[in-house]
PDB file of C-alpha atoms in Angstrom:
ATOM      1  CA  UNK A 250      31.572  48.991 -30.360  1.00 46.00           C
ATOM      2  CA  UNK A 251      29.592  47.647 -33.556  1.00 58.00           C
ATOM      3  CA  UNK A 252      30.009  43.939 -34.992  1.00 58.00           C
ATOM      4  CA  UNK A 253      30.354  44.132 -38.470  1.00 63.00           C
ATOM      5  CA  UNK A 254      30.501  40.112 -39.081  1.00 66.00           C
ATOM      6  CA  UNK A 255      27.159  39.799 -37.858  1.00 72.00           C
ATOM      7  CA  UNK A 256      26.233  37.186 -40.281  1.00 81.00           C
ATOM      8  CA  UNK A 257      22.385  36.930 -40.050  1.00 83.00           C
ATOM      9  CA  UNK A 258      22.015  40.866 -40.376  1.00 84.00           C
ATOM     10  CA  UNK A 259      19.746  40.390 -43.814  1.00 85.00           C
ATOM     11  CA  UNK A 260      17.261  38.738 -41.714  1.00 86.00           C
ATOM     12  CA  UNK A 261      17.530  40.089 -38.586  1.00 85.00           C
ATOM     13  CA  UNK A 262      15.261  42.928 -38.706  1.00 87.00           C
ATOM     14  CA  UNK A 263      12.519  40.491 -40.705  1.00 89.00           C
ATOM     15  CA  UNK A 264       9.308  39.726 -39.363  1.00 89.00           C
ATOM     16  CA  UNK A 265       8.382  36.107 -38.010  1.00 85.00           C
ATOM     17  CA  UNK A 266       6.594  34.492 -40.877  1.00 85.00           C
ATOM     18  CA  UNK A 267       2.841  33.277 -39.557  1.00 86.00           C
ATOM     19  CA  UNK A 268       1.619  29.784 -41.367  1.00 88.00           C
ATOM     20  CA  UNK A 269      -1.149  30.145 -43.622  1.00 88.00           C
ATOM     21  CA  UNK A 270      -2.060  26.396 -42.502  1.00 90.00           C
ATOM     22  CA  UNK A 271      -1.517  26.367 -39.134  1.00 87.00           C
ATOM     23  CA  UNK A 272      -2.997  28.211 -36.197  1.00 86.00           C
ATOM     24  CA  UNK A 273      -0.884  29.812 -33.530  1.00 84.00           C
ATOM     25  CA  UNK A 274      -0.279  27.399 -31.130  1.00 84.00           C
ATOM     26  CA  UNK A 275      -1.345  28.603 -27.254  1.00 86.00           C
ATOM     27  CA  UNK A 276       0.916  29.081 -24.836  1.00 83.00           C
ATOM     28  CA  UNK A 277      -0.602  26.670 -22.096  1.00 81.00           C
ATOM     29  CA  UNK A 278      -0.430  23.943 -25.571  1.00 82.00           C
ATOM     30  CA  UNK A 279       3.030  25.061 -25.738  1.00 78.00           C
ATOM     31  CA  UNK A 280       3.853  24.140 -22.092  1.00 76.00           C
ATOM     32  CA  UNK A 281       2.558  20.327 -22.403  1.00 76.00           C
ATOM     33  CA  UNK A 282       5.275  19.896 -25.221  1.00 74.00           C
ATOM     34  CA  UNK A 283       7.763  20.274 -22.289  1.00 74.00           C
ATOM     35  CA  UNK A 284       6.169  18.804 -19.168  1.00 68.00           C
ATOM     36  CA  UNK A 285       7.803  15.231 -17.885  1.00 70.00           C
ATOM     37  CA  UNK A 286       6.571  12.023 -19.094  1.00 67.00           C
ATOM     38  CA  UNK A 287       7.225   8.539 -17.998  1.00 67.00           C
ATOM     39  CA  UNK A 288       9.349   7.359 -20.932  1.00 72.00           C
ATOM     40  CA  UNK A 289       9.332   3.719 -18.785  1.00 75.00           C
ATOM     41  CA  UNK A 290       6.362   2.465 -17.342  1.00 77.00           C
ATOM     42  CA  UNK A 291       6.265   1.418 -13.726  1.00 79.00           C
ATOM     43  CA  UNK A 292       9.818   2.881 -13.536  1.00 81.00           C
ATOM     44  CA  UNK A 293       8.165   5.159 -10.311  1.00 80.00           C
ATOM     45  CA  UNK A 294       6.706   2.318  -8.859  1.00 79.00           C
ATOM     46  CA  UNK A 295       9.365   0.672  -8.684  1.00 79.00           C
ATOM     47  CA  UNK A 296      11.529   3.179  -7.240  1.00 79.00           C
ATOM     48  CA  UNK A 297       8.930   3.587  -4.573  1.00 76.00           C
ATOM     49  CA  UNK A 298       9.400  -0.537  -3.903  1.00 72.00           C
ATOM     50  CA  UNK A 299      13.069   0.150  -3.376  1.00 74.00           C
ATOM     51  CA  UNK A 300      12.320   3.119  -1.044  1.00 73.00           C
ATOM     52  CA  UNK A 301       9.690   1.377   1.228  1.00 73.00           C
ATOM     53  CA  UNK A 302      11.078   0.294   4.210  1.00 78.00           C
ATOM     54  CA  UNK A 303      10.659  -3.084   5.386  1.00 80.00           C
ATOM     55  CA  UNK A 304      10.843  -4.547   8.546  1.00 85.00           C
ATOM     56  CA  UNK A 305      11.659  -8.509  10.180  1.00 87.00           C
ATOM     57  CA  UNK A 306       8.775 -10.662  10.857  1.00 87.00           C
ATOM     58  CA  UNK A 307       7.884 -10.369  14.637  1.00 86.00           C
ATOM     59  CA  UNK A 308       8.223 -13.831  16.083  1.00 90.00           C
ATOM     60  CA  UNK A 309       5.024 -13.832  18.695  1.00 91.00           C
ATOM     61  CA  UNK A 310       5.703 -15.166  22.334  1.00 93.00           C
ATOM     62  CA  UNK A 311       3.722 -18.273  23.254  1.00 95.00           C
ATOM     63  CA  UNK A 312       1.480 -15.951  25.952  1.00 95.00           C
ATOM     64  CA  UNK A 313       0.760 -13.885  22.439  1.00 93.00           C
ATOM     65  CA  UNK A 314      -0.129 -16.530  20.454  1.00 93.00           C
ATOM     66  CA  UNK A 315      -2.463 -18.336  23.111  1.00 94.00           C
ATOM     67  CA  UNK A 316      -4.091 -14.587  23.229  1.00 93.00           C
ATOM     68  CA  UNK A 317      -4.574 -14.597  19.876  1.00 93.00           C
ATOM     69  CA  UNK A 318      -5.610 -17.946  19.239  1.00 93.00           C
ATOM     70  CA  UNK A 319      -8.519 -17.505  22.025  1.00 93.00           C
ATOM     71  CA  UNK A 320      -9.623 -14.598  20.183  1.00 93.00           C
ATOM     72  CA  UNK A 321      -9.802 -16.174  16.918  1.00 92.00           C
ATOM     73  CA  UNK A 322     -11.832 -18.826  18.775  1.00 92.00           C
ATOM     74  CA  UNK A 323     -14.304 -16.430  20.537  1.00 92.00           C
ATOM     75  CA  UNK A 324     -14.742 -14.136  17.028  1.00 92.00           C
ATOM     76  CA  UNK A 325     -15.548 -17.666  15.489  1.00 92.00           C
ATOM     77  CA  UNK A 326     -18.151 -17.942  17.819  1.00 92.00           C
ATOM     78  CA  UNK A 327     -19.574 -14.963  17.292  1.00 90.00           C
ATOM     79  CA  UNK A 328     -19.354 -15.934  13.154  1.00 92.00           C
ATOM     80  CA  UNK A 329     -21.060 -19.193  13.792  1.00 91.00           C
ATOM     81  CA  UNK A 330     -23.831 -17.098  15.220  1.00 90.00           C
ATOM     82  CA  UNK A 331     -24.527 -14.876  12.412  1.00 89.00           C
ATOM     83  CA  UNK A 332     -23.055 -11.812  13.847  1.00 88.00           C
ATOM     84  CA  UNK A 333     -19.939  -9.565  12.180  1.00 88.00           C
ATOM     85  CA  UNK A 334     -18.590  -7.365  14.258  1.00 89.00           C
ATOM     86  CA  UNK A 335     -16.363  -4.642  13.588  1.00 91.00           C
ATOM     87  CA  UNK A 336     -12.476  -5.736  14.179  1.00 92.00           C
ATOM     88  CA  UNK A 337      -8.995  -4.229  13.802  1.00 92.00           C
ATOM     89  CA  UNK A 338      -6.452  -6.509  12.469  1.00 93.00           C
ATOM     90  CA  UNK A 339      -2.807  -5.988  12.221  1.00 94.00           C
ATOM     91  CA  UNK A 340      -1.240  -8.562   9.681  1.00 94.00           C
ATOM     92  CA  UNK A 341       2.337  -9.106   8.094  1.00 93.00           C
ATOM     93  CA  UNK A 342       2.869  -8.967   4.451  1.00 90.00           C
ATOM     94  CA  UNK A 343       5.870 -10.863   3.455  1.00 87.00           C
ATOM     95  CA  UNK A 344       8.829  -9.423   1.310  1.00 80.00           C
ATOM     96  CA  UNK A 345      11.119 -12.106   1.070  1.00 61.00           C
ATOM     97  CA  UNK A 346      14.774 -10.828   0.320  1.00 56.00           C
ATOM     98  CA  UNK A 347      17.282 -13.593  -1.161  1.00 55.00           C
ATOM     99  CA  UNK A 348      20.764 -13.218  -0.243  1.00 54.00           C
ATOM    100  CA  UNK A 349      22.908 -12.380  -3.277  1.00 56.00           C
ATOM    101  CA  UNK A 350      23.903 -15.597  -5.271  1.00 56.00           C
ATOM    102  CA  UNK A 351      22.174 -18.303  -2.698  1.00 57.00           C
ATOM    103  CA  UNK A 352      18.650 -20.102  -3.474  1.00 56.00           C
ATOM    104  CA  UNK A 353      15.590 -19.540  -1.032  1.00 53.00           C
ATOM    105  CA  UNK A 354      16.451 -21.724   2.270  1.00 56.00           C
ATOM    106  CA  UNK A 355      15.985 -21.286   5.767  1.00 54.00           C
ATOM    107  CA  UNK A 356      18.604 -18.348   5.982  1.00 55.00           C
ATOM    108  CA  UNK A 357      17.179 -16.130   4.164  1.00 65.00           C
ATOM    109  CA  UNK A 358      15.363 -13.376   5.981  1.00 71.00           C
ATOM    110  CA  UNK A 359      11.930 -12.537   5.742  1.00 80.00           C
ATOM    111  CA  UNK A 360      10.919  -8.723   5.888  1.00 84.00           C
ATOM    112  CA  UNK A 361       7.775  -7.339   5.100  1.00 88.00           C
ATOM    113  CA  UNK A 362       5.815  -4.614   6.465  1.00 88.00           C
ATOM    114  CA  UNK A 363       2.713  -4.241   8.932  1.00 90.00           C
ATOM    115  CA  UNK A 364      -0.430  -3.470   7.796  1.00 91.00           C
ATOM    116  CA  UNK A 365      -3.864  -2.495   9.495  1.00 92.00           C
ATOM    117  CA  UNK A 366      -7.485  -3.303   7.887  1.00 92.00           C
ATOM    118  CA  UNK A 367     -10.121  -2.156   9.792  1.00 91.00           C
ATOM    119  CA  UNK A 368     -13.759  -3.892   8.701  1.00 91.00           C
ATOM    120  CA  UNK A 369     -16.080  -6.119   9.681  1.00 92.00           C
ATOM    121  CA  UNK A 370     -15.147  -9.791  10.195  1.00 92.00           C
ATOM    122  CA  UNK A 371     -16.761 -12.205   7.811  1.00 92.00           C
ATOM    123  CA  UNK A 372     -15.525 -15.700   8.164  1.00 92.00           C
ATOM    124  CA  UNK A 373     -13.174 -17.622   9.753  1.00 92.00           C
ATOM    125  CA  UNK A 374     -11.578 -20.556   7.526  1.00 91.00           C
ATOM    126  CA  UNK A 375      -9.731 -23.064   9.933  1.00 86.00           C
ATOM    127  CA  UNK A 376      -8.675 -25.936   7.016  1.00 90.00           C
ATOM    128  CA  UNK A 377      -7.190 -23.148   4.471  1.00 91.00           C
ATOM    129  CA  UNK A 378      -5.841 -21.179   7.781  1.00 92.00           C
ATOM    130  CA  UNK A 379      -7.543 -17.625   6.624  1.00 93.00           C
ATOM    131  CA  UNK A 380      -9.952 -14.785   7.817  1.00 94.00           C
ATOM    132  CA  UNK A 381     -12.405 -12.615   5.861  1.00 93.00           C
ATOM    133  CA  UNK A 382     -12.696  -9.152   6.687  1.00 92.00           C
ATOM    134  CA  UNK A 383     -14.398  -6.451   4.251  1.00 88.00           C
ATOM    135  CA  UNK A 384     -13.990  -8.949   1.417  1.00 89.00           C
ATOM    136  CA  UNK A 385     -10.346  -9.009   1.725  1.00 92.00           C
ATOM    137  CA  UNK A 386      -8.788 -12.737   2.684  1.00 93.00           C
ATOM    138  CA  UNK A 387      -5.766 -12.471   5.323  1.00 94.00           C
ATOM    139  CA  UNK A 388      -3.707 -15.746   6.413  1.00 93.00           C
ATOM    140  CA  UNK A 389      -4.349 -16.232   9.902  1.00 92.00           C
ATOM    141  CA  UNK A 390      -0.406 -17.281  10.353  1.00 92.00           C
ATOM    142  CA  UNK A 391       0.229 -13.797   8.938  1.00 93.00           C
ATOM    143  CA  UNK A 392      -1.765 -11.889  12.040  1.00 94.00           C
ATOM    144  CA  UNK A 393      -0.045 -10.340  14.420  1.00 94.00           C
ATOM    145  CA  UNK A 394      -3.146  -8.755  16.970  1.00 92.00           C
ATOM    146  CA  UNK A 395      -6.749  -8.899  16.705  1.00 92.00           C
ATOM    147  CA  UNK A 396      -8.867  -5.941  18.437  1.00 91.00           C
ATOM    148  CA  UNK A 397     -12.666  -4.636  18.653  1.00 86.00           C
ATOM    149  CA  UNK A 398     -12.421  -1.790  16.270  1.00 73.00           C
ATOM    150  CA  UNK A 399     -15.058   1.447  16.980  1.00 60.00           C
ATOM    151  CA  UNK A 400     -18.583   1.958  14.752  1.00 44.00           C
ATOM    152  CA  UNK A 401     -17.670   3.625  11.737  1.00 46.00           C
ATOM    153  CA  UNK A 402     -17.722   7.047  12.094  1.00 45.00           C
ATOM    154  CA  UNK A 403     -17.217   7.248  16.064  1.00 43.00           C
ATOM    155  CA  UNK A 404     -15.489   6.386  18.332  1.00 44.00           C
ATOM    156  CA  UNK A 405     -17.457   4.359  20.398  1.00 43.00           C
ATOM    157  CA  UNK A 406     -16.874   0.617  20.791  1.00 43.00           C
ATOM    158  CA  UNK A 407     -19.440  -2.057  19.365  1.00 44.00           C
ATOM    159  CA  UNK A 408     -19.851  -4.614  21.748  1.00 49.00           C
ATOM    160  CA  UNK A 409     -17.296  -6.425  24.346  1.00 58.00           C
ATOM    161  CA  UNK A 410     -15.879  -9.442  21.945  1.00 60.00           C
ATOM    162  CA  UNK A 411     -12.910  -9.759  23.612  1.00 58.00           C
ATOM    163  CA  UNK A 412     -12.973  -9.430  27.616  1.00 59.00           C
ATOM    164  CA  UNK A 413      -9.550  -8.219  27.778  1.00 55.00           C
ATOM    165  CA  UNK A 414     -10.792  -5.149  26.025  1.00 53.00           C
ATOM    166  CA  UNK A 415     -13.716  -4.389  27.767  1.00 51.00           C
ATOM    167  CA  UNK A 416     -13.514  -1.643  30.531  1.00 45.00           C
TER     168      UNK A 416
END
């Protein structure tokens, strides 16, 4: 059956007219004209914000922090003495949520997430309350656990820092 109110047929058998200006475009060219683009910037990090998980901060137990605090106190010895050995620190970095249509106070909960930096340590600041490791400044209230991290590139342990890590 034939369509007799085909209402382009004085054109339809024409050829495609080619610009006398313009060279074809490619077909790769041709596929950039459709590929996504981030018509608002930062909208996917953002999103990503919103997606990462966050967890409470752990309060530590008084046997943890005494731990801890002795082996601040023997990697500042080892500081004062002009040696920076390798260390693994696990810190907190604080996300504080709000809770909907209240000002920051005590109730509010403070999540974060955990975070490991692996370097050697640098300096120990007791009056500002901060440690140095690979350039990078961390808030000494903000670690969680301290360790004698391996040589780069094996896995091998430097030297004994911290007796309770030696074997």
């Amino acid at each position: 059956m034939e369509n007799n109110d085909f209402s382009y047929k004085d054109i339809i058998d024409q050829v495609r007219p080619i610009s006398k200006r313009h060279s074809p475009m490619a077909n790769a060219d041709r596929a950039k004209q459709f590929s996504p683009f981030a018509a608002l910037k930062g909208y996917e990090e953002a999103l990503q914000l919103k997606q990462k998980r966050y967890t409470p901060r752990i309060e530590l137990t008084e046997d943890a922090k005494s731990l801890l605090d002795r082996k601040l106190h023997i990697l500042s010895q080892w500081l004062e003495n002009g040696q920076k050995p390798i260390v693994t620190i696990r810190y907190f970095v604080p996300k504080t949520v709000r809770n909907p249509g209240k000002t920051l106070d005590e109730s509010d909960i403070e999540l974060g997430s955990y975070l490991e930096i692996n370097g050697a340590a640098e300096k120990i600041n007791s009056e500002m309350r901060s440690i140095q490791i690979s350039g990078e400044s961390l808030g000494i209230d903000d670690v969680v656990d301290l360790q004698e991290g391996p040589l780069t590139g094996t896995s091998e342990k430097t030297v004994c820092i911290f007796e309770d890590d030696c074997v």
